[in-house]
mmCIF file of C-alpha atoms in Angstrom:
data_model
loop_
_atom_site.group_PDB
_atom_site.id
_atom_site.type_symbol
_atom_site.label_atom_id
_atom_site.label_comp_id
_atom_site.label_asym_id
_atom_site.label_seq_id
_atom_site.Cartn_x
_atom_site.Cartn_y
_atom_site.Cartn_z
ATOM 1 C CA UNK A 277 -63.912 15.243 37.809
ATOM 2 C CA UNK A 278 -62.785 14.423 41.312
ATOM 3 C CA UNK A 279 -59.986 16.585 42.591
ATOM 4 C CA UNK A 280 -58.167 18.148 45.506
ATOM 5 C CA UNK A 281 -56.852 21.696 45.550
ATOM 6 C CA UNK A 282 -54.236 23.186 47.826
ATOM 7 C CA UNK A 283 -54.274 26.834 46.791
ATOM 8 C CA UNK A 284 -51.052 27.865 48.527
ATOM 9 C CA UNK A 285 -47.679 26.583 47.366
ATOM 10 C CA UNK A 286 -46.089 27.887 50.555
ATOM 11 C CA UNK A 287 -47.258 29.093 53.951
ATOM 12 C CA UNK A 288 -44.937 31.104 56.196
ATOM 13 C CA UNK A 289 -45.626 31.450 59.908
ATOM 14 C CA UNK A 290 -43.653 32.521 62.960
ATOM 15 C CA UNK A 291 -42.981 29.981 65.683
ATOM 16 C CA UNK A 292 -45.677 30.100 68.334
ATOM 17 C CA UNK A 293 -48.312 31.512 65.990
ATOM 18 C CA UNK A 294 -51.310 29.513 64.780
ATOM 19 C CA UNK A 295 -51.067 27.951 61.339
ATOM 20 C CA UNK A 296 -53.597 26.976 58.691
ATOM 21 C CA UNK A 297 -52.931 24.979 55.533
ATOM 22 C CA UNK A 298 -55.873 25.061 53.153
ATOM 23 C CA UNK A 299 -57.494 22.235 51.211
ATOM 24 C CA UNK A 300 -60.662 22.044 49.150
ATOM 25 C CA UNK A 301 -62.034 18.990 47.398
ATOM 26 C CA UNK A 302 -64.497 17.879 44.770
ATOM 27 C CA UNK A 303 -65.880 14.337 44.898
ATOM 28 C CA UNK A 304 -69.243 12.720 44.431
ATOM 29 C CA UNK A 305 -70.747 11.161 47.523
ATOM 30 C CA UNK A 306 -69.331 11.228 51.026
ATOM 31 C CA UNK A 307 -65.642 12.132 51.117
ATOM 32 C CA UNK A 308 -62.871 10.296 52.912
ATOM 33 C CA UNK A 309 -60.250 12.994 53.572
ATOM 34 C CA UNK A 310 -56.639 12.739 54.691
ATOM 35 C CA UNK A 311 -53.629 14.868 55.583
ATOM 36 C CA UNK A 312 -50.063 13.630 55.210
ATOM 37 C CA UNK A 313 -46.710 15.249 55.993
ATOM 38 C CA UNK A 314 -43.448 14.720 54.129
ATOM 39 C CA UNK A 315 -39.963 15.588 55.329
ATOM 40 C CA UNK A 316 -37.134 15.932 52.764
ATOM 41 C CA UNK A 317 -36.307 12.705 50.914
ATOM 42 C CA UNK A 318 -38.773 10.732 52.985
ATOM 43 C CA UNK A 319 -42.089 9.034 52.393
ATOM 44 C CA UNK A 320 -45.408 10.524 53.475
ATOM 45 C CA UNK A 321 -46.524 10.148 57.072
ATOM 46 C CA UNK A 322 -50.178 10.021 58.078
ATOM 47 C CA UNK A 323 -51.416 12.948 60.195
ATOM 48 C CA UNK A 324 -55.181 12.573 60.393
ATOM 49 C CA UNK A 325 -58.317 11.531 58.544
ATOM 50 C CA UNK A 326 -62.007 12.319 58.304
ATOM 51 C CA UNK A 327 -64.307 9.446 57.442
ATOM 52 C CA UNK A 328 -67.469 10.283 59.373
ATOM 53 C CA UNK A 329 -68.511 11.790 62.698
ATOM 54 C CA UNK A 330 -67.298 15.008 64.302
ATOM 55 C CA UNK A 331 -66.273 17.723 61.885
ATOM 56 C CA UNK A 332 -63.199 18.578 63.970
ATOM 57 C CA UNK A 333 -60.613 15.840 63.696
ATOM 58 C CA UNK A 334 -57.553 15.648 65.922
ATOM 59 C CA UNK A 335 -54.370 14.000 64.715
ATOM 60 C CA UNK A 336 -50.681 13.524 65.345
ATOM 61 C CA UNK A 337 -48.228 16.170 66.622
ATOM 62 C CA UNK A 338 -50.998 18.521 67.789
ATOM 63 C CA UNK A 339 -52.544 19.001 64.349
ATOM 64 C CA UNK A 340 -56.266 19.129 63.726
ATOM 65 C CA UNK A 341 -58.503 19.641 60.723
ATOM 66 C CA UNK A 342 -62.034 20.873 60.268
ATOM 67 C CA UNK A 343 -64.352 19.247 57.754
ATOM 68 C CA UNK A 344 -66.764 21.769 56.236
ATOM 69 C CA UNK A 345 -69.241 20.118 53.906
ATOM 70 C CA UNK A 346 -70.884 23.301 52.646
ATOM 71 C CA UNK A 347 -67.532 24.811 51.671
ATOM 72 C CA UNK A 348 -66.054 21.436 50.601
ATOM 73 C CA UNK A 349 -62.975 22.211 52.659
ATOM 74 C CA UNK A 350 -60.706 20.313 55.018
ATOM 75 C CA UNK A 351 -58.176 22.846 56.334
ATOM 76 C CA UNK A 352 -55.282 21.693 58.506
ATOM 77 C CA UNK A 353 -54.638 23.718 61.663
ATOM 78 C CA UNK A 354 -52.366 23.917 64.658
ATOM 79 C CA UNK A 355 -52.714 26.415 67.529
ATOM 80 C CA UNK A 356 -48.981 27.024 67.981
ATOM 81 C CA UNK A 357 -46.431 26.283 65.258
ATOM 82 C CA UNK A 358 -43.014 24.757 65.894
ATOM 83 C CA UNK A 359 -39.911 25.093 63.731
ATOM 84 C CA UNK A 360 -39.949 21.292 63.497
ATOM 85 C CA UNK A 361 -43.364 21.494 61.756
ATOM 86 C CA UNK A 362 -41.589 22.837 58.654
ATOM 87 C CA UNK A 363 -42.298 20.265 55.943
ATOM 88 C CA UNK A 364 -44.419 19.549 52.857
ATOM 89 C CA UNK A 365 -48.091 18.852 53.584
ATOM 90 C CA UNK A 366 -50.439 16.939 51.310
ATOM 91 C CA UNK A 367 -54.214 16.774 51.388
ATOM 92 C CA UNK A 368 -55.871 13.722 49.809
ATOM 93 C CA UNK A 369 -59.365 12.423 49.106
ATOM 94 C CA UNK A 370 -60.475 8.920 48.293
ATOM 95 C CA UNK A 371 -61.546 8.486 44.675
ATOM 96 C CA UNK A 372 -65.219 7.492 44.839
ATOM 97 C CA UNK A 373 -65.397 6.564 41.163
ATOM 98 C CA UNK A 374 -65.057 2.790 41.249
ATOM 99 C CA UNK A 375 -64.462 -0.005 43.760
ATOM 100 C CA UNK A 376 -60.976 1.003 44.806
ATOM 101 C CA UNK A 377 -59.264 2.869 47.613
ATOM 102 C CA UNK A 378 -57.261 5.114 45.304
ATOM 103 C CA UNK A 379 -56.334 8.451 46.825
ATOM 104 C CA UNK A 380 -56.212 11.687 44.859
ATOM 105 C CA UNK A 381 -53.541 14.033 46.201
ATOM 106 C CA UNK A 382 -53.213 17.783 46.096
ATOM 107 C CA UNK A 383 -50.020 19.394 44.834
ATOM 108 C CA UNK A 384 -48.718 19.988 48.342
ATOM 109 C CA UNK A 385 -48.090 23.049 50.521
ATOM 110 C CA UNK A 386 -44.667 23.825 51.902
ATOM 111 C CA UNK A 387 -44.926 25.046 55.481
ATOM 112 C CA UNK A 388 -42.030 27.191 56.655
ATOM 113 C CA UNK A 389 -41.966 28.075 60.358
ATOM 114 C CA UNK A 390 -39.516 30.837 61.248
ATOM 115 C CA UNK A 391 -37.904 30.906 64.708
ATOM 116 C CA UNK B 110 -42.782 -3.706 63.383
ATOM 117 C CA UNK B 111 -44.904 -3.761 60.249
ATOM 118 C CA UNK B 112 -44.113 -1.438 57.400
ATOM 119 C CA UNK B 113 -43.120 -0.925 53.784
ATOM 120 C CA UNK B 114 -39.542 -1.167 52.576
ATOM 121 C CA UNK B 115 -38.423 0.447 49.356
ATOM 122 C CA UNK B 116 -35.010 -0.197 47.868
ATOM 123 C CA UNK B 117 -32.682 1.162 46.802
ATOM 124 C CA UNK B 118 -32.935 4.635 48.326
ATOM 125 C CA UNK B 119 -31.004 6.140 45.404
ATOM 126 C CA UNK B 120 -30.785 4.719 41.878
ATOM 127 C CA UNK B 121 -28.964 5.933 38.808
ATOM 128 C CA UNK B 122 -30.037 4.925 35.321
ATOM 129 C CA UNK B 123 -28.175 5.260 32.093
ATOM 130 C CA UNK B 124 -29.967 6.132 28.900
ATOM 131 C CA UNK B 125 -31.685 3.077 27.386
ATOM 132 C CA UNK B 126 -31.584 0.999 30.558
ATOM 133 C CA UNK B 127 -34.452 -0.654 32.359
ATOM 134 C CA UNK B 128 -34.316 -0.446 36.134
ATOM 135 C CA UNK B 129 -36.479 -2.089 38.795
ATOM 136 C CA UNK B 130 -37.542 -0.493 42.071
ATOM 137 C CA UNK B 131 -38.381 -2.826 44.912
ATOM 138 C CA UNK B 132 -41.349 -2.485 47.281
ATOM 139 C CA UNK B 133 -42.040 -5.017 50.046
ATOM 140 C CA UNK B 134 -44.671 -4.813 52.817
ATOM 141 C CA UNK B 135 -45.405 -6.965 55.853
ATOM 142 C CA UNK B 136 -48.680 -5.271 56.804
ATOM 143 C CA UNK B 137 -50.826 -7.975 55.198
ATOM 144 C CA UNK B 138 -52.365 -5.306 52.965
ATOM 145 C CA UNK B 139 -54.081 -6.469 49.792
ATOM 146 C CA UNK B 140 -53.759 -3.192 47.891
ATOM 147 C CA UNK B 141 -50.494 -1.624 46.755
ATOM 148 C CA UNK B 142 -49.720 1.503 44.762
ATOM 149 C CA UNK B 143 -46.893 3.270 42.959
ATOM 150 C CA UNK B 144 -46.759 7.058 42.779
ATOM 151 C CA UNK B 145 -44.342 9.399 41.110
ATOM 152 C CA UNK B 146 -43.510 12.731 42.786
ATOM 153 C CA UNK B 147 -42.172 15.713 40.874
ATOM 154 C CA UNK B 148 -41.675 19.194 42.334
ATOM 155 C CA UNK B 149 -44.860 21.260 42.128
ATOM 156 C CA UNK B 150 -46.946 18.391 40.727
ATOM 157 C CA UNK B 151 -47.838 16.435 43.826
ATOM 158 C CA UNK B 152 -48.204 12.676 43.599
ATOM 159 C CA UNK B 153 -49.329 11.003 40.383
ATOM 160 C CA UNK B 154 -50.513 7.400 40.282
ATOM 161 C CA UNK B 155 -48.523 5.053 38.047
ATOM 162 C CA UNK B 156 -49.995 1.614 38.789
ATOM 163 C CA UNK B 157 -52.043 -0.010 41.506
ATOM 164 C CA UNK B 158 -52.920 -3.554 42.496
ATOM 165 C CA UNK B 159 -55.849 -4.635 44.623
ATOM 166 C CA UNK B 160 -55.011 -8.322 44.742
ATOM 167 C CA UNK B 161 -52.264 -10.773 43.819
ATOM 168 C CA UNK B 162 -51.859 -11.370 40.068
ATOM 169 C CA UNK B 163 -53.934 -8.316 39.184
ATOM 170 C CA UNK B 164 -52.951 -4.688 38.602
ATOM 171 C CA UNK B 165 -54.347 -1.621 36.864
ATOM 172 C CA UNK B 166 -52.839 1.369 35.093
ATOM 173 C CA UNK B 167 -52.967 4.686 36.851
ATOM 174 C CA UNK B 168 -52.790 8.133 35.314
ATOM 175 C CA UNK B 169 -49.195 7.976 34.026
ATOM 176 C CA UNK B 170 -48.477 4.278 33.292
ATOM 177 C CA UNK B 171 -46.664 4.778 29.973
ATOM 178 C CA UNK B 172 -43.036 3.654 30.176
ATOM 179 C CA UNK B 173 -43.585 1.670 33.374
ATOM 180 C CA UNK B 174 -44.444 -1.956 34.166
ATOM 181 C CA UNK B 175 -45.290 -3.855 37.351
ATOM 182 C CA UNK B 176 -45.924 -7.364 38.617
ATOM 183 C CA UNK B 177 -47.782 -8.710 41.649
ATOM 184 C CA UNK B 178 -46.793 -12.328 42.078
ATOM 185 C CA UNK B 179 -46.848 -12.175 45.882
ATOM 186 C CA UNK B 180 -49.033 -10.264 48.286
ATOM 187 C CA UNK B 181 -45.989 -8.737 49.950
ATOM 188 C CA UNK B 182 -44.207 -7.501 46.828
ATOM 189 C CA UNK B 183 -45.021 -4.966 44.078
ATOM 190 C CA UNK B 184 -41.902 -4.145 42.035
ATOM 191 C CA UNK B 185 -41.903 -1.302 39.514
ATOM 192 C CA UNK B 186 -39.797 -1.408 36.343
ATOM 193 C CA UNK B 187 -38.920 1.871 34.687
ATOM 194 C CA UNK B 188 -38.325 1.002 31.057
ATOM 195 C CA UNK B 189 -36.290 2.782 28.400
ATOM 196 C CA UNK B 190 -39.612 3.967 26.949
ATOM 197 C CA UNK B 191 -40.029 6.357 29.893
ATOM 198 C CA UNK B 192 -38.379 9.467 28.501
ATOM 199 C CA UNK B 193 -38.241 11.519 31.676
ATOM 200 C CA UNK B 194 -37.773 9.083 34.556
ATOM 201 C CA UNK B 195 -35.891 11.340 36.940
ATOM 202 C CA UNK B 196 -38.224 11.639 39.947
ATOM 203 C CA UNK B 197 -38.966 10.465 43.475
ATOM 204 C CA UNK B 198 -40.945 7.211 43.482
ATOM 205 C CA UNK B 199 -43.220 6.269 46.362
ATOM 206 C CA UNK B 200 -44.806 2.911 47.089
ATOM 207 C CA UNK B 201 -47.840 2.618 49.359
ATOM 208 C CA UNK B 202 -50.216 -0.034 50.621
ATOM 209 C CA UNK B 203 -53.698 -0.124 52.118
ATOM 210 C CA UNK B 204 -56.608 -2.300 53.059
ATOM 211 C CA UNK B 205 -58.901 -3.153 50.143
ATOM 212 C CA UNK B 206 -62.361 -1.680 49.454
ATOM 213 C CA UNK B 207 -65.096 -2.904 51.756
ATOM 214 C CA UNK B 208 -62.871 -2.842 54.826
ATOM 215 C CA UNK B 209 -62.087 -0.173 57.421
ATOM 216 C CA UNK B 210 -59.985 1.959 55.104
ATOM 217 C CA UNK B 211 -57.734 4.276 57.085
ATOM 218 C CA UNK B 212 -55.533 5.599 54.312
ATOM 219 C CA UNK B 213 -52.157 4.531 52.994
ATOM 220 C CA UNK B 214 -48.917 3.462 54.583
ATOM 221 C CA UNK B 215 -45.985 4.768 52.541
ATOM 222 C CA UNK B 216 -42.462 3.547 52.017
ATOM 223 C CA UNK B 217 -39.530 5.929 52.343
ATOM 224 C CA UNK B 218 -39.127 6.346 48.592
ATOM 225 C CA UNK B 219 -36.565 5.779 45.846
ATOM 226 C CA UNK B 220 -34.915 8.711 44.099
ATOM 227 C CA UNK B 221 -34.180 7.801 40.491
ATOM 228 C CA UNK B 222 -31.769 9.905 38.448
ATOM 229 C CA UNK B 223 -30.832 9.536 34.795
ATOM 230 C CA UNK B 224 -27.097 9.947 34.194
#
């Protein structure tokens, strides 16, 4: 079955420190991978995507993610966290079973950045 | 600016009532989706539509209905058969399969509460 796992419900980091939010996936074929961010009572906002090409993908607000095919991972990273980065982060992968663009989402990771 | 508009932002439903959540997009996207978000469970797909006058059940379609009479509109009805409708509902849209798929654009959500 195709799936996305975000193993940490919450990640705590001090402002100015690097942050990593983990994501692993399981799909058949080549994955299309995405990260979204959600602020309270808001919709999801696109951060970055991996479709093909360089394994290191740069996105919005200074975030980046590294695609690792052998480990089936797509971890989200930022060199220096800001308090304003505190939000809920979702990893997603395109469902490759069928002619659709359905996305399968992880359960989300709450990032808390302490001042 | 192009985007997706969900209304209302907050909705209260009495027991036994049907309620309809609105979703309108002006992005010229063919595909539209409805997700339900519950704490700790991520996003679960209710219904999706890849083209006007066609839609498919997602993973949790029971107690919900949709229509797709216009490309721009994909309303979701929460029927009295849905026994636990209290949740945050998110509408999204995307390009169809076979195009340069870059992920979803999300609306800002509707919070439905049973009173």
